């Protein structure tokens, strides 16, 4: 029978990061996209989409984590969950926040209830930013 060698320190660190992760919702993409859509409002949709993508590429934060071989993620955190307002309003994140179901913790982020299977968080600033741009997409 084949015996596997022990996992490397790098892989052990990455495994722990993934197991202990908190997915952080961000408004960065939604804010940049909304500003770009407003800026290019009169432009033909065939041109508007590439221009807004260019704005996203130029302005979004690129996150590079130690131990990664393939770098770059969807947002400014290790486990970011950006909002995609052009696909539909992000009520799933705003509704429980508006109801006060999420709590502000010592790390400065609003966290979902502990009994939920996926740990989520959002900063109060990102929450306000999402609320400010969501009207444009409704």
Short mmCIF file of C-alpha atoms in Angstrom, two decimals:
data_model
loop_
_atom_site.label_atom_id
_atom_site.label_comp_id
_atom_site.label_asym_id
_atom_site.label_seq_id
_atom_site.Cartn_x
_atom_site.Cartn_y
_atom_site.Cartn_z
CA UNK A 1 0.00 0.00 0.00
CA UNK A 2 1.21 3.50 -0.85
CA UNK A 3 2.14 5.78 2.04
CA UNK A 4 1.63 9.47 1.47
CA UNK A 5 4.22 11.92 2.67
CA UNK A 6 3.18 14.48 5.28
CA UNK A 7 1.51 17.61 4.02
CA UNK A 8 3.84 20.59 3.57
CA UNK A 9 3.80 23.53 5.98
CA UNK A 10 2.48 25.75 3.19
CA UNK A 11 -0.45 23.42 2.50
CA UNK A 12 -1.19 23.12 6.21
CA UNK A 13 -1.35 26.93 6.55
CA UNK A 14 -3.64 27.18 3.52
CA UNK A 15 -5.89 24.42 4.85
CA UNK A 16 -6.26 26.21 8.19
CA UNK A 17 -7.07 29.50 6.44
CA UNK A 18 -9.78 27.81 4.40
CA UNK A 19 -11.27 25.92 7.34
CA UNK A 20 -11.37 29.02 9.57
CA UNK A 21 -12.53 31.41 6.85
CA UNK A 22 -15.08 34.15 7.14
CA UNK A 23 -16.45 35.31 3.79
CA UNK A 24 -16.32 39.11 3.76
CA UNK A 25 -18.94 40.80 1.59
CA UNK A 26 -17.63 43.91 -0.12
CA UNK A 27 -19.19 46.85 -1.93
CA UNK A 28 -16.05 47.86 -3.81
CA UNK A 29 -17.10 46.26 -7.10
CA UNK A 30 -20.69 47.52 -6.84
CA UNK A 31 -19.57 51.10 -6.20
CA UNK A 32 -17.05 51.12 -9.07
CA UNK A 33 -19.54 49.51 -11.45
CA UNK A 34 -22.34 51.90 -10.50
CA UNK A 35 -20.09 54.93 -11.02
CA UNK A 36 -19.00 53.55 -14.40
CA UNK A 37 -22.58 52.84 -15.50
CA UNK A 38 -23.55 56.39 -14.56
CA UNK A 39 -20.49 57.77 -16.37
CA UNK A 40 -21.26 55.81 -19.55
CA UNK A 41 -25.05 56.02 -19.32
CA UNK A 42 -25.48 57.43 -22.84
CA UNK A 43 -23.01 55.00 -24.45
CA UNK A 44 -24.25 52.08 -26.54
CA UNK A 45 -24.45 48.86 -24.46
CA UNK A 46 -21.97 47.08 -26.76
CA UNK A 47 -19.37 49.69 -25.81
CA UNK A 48 -20.56 50.39 -22.26
CA UNK A 49 -19.87 46.87 -21.00
CA UNK A 50 -16.16 46.82 -22.02
CA UNK A 51 -15.69 50.35 -20.67
CA UNK A 52 -17.15 49.40 -17.30
CA UNK A 53 -14.99 46.27 -17.24
CA UNK A 54 -11.93 48.46 -17.92
CA UNK A 55 -12.91 50.67 -14.96
CA UNK A 56 -13.21 47.59 -12.73
CA UNK A 57 -9.78 46.34 -13.80
CA UNK A 58 -8.17 49.72 -13.19
CA UNK A 59 -9.78 50.49 -9.82
CA UNK A 60 -10.43 47.22 -7.97
CA UNK A 61 -8.07 46.06 -5.25
CA UNK A 62 -5.98 43.03 -6.17
CA UNK A 63 -5.45 40.80 -3.15
CA UNK A 64 -2.26 38.71 -3.06
CA UNK A 65 -2.02 36.24 -0.18
CA UNK A 66 1.14 34.61 1.11
CA UNK A 67 1.56 31.00 -0.04
CA UNK A 68 -0.57 31.44 -3.17
CA UNK A 69 0.77 30.24 -6.49
CA UNK A 70 -2.10 31.66 -8.56
CA UNK A 71 -2.81 35.12 -7.19
CA UNK A 72 -5.64 37.61 -7.33
CA UNK A 73 -9.14 37.24 -6.02
CA UNK A 74 -12.57 38.79 -6.32
CA UNK A 75 -11.99 41.48 -3.75
CA UNK A 76 -9.76 43.10 -1.15
CA UNK A 77 -9.91 40.18 1.32
CA UNK A 78 -8.76 36.57 1.27
CA UNK A 79 -12.35 35.36 1.00
CA UNK A 80 -14.23 38.25 -0.58
CA UNK A 81 -17.76 38.10 -1.88
CA UNK A 82 -18.33 41.14 -4.07
CA UNK A 83 -21.79 42.39 -4.96
CA UNK A 84 -22.93 42.03 -8.57
CA UNK A 85 -25.74 44.60 -8.78
CA UNK A 86 -26.07 44.24 -12.56
CA UNK A 87 -27.29 40.66 -12.01
CA UNK A 88 -29.91 41.66 -9.48
CA UNK A 89 -30.28 43.59 -6.27
CA UNK A 90 -28.35 42.11 -3.34
CA UNK A 91 -31.33 41.89 -0.98
CA UNK A 92 -30.05 38.63 0.48
CA UNK A 93 -27.30 40.56 2.23
CA UNK A 94 -29.13 43.82 2.97
CA UNK A 95 -32.36 42.38 4.34
CA UNK A 96 -30.92 40.61 7.42
CA UNK A 97 -28.70 43.62 8.09
CA UNK A 98 -31.69 45.97 7.96
CA UNK A 99 -33.54 43.69 10.38
CA UNK A 100 -30.59 43.80 12.81
CA UNK A 101 -29.90 40.06 12.61
CA UNK A 102 -26.15 40.61 12.19
CA UNK A 103 -24.00 41.78 15.09
CA UNK A 104 -21.03 44.12 15.23
CA UNK A 105 -18.04 42.30 16.70
CA UNK A 106 -14.64 43.33 18.05
CA UNK A 107 -13.03 43.04 14.60
CA UNK A 108 -15.21 45.97 13.44
CA UNK A 109 -17.29 43.84 11.07
CA UNK A 110 -20.96 42.93 11.15
CA UNK A 111 -21.28 39.12 11.36
CA UNK A 112 -24.18 36.81 10.55
CA UNK A 113 -25.60 34.60 13.33
CA UNK A 114 -23.32 31.81 14.57
CA UNK A 115 -25.90 29.11 13.84
CA UNK A 116 -25.68 29.67 10.07
CA UNK A 117 -23.50 27.18 8.15
CA UNK A 118 -21.37 29.77 6.31
CA UNK A 119 -19.71 32.54 8.30
CA UNK A 120 -20.28 35.90 6.63
CA UNK A 121 -19.25 39.43 7.50
CA UNK A 122 -19.45 42.93 6.10
CA UNK A 123 -17.99 46.22 7.27
CA UNK A 124 -20.43 48.97 8.27
CA UNK A 125 -18.88 51.15 5.54
CA UNK A 126 -19.52 48.51 2.86
CA UNK A 127 -23.08 48.05 4.14
CA UNK A 128 -23.74 51.80 3.76
CA UNK A 129 -22.04 51.84 0.34
CA UNK A 130 -24.24 48.97 -0.87
CA UNK A 131 -27.35 50.74 0.38
CA UNK A 132 -26.28 53.92 -1.43
CA UNK A 133 -25.84 52.28 -4.86
CA UNK A 134 -28.67 49.76 -4.74
CA UNK A 135 -31.28 52.36 -5.71
CA UNK A 136 -29.62 52.83 -9.10
CA UNK A 137 -30.14 49.15 -9.94
CA UNK A 138 -33.76 48.81 -8.81
#
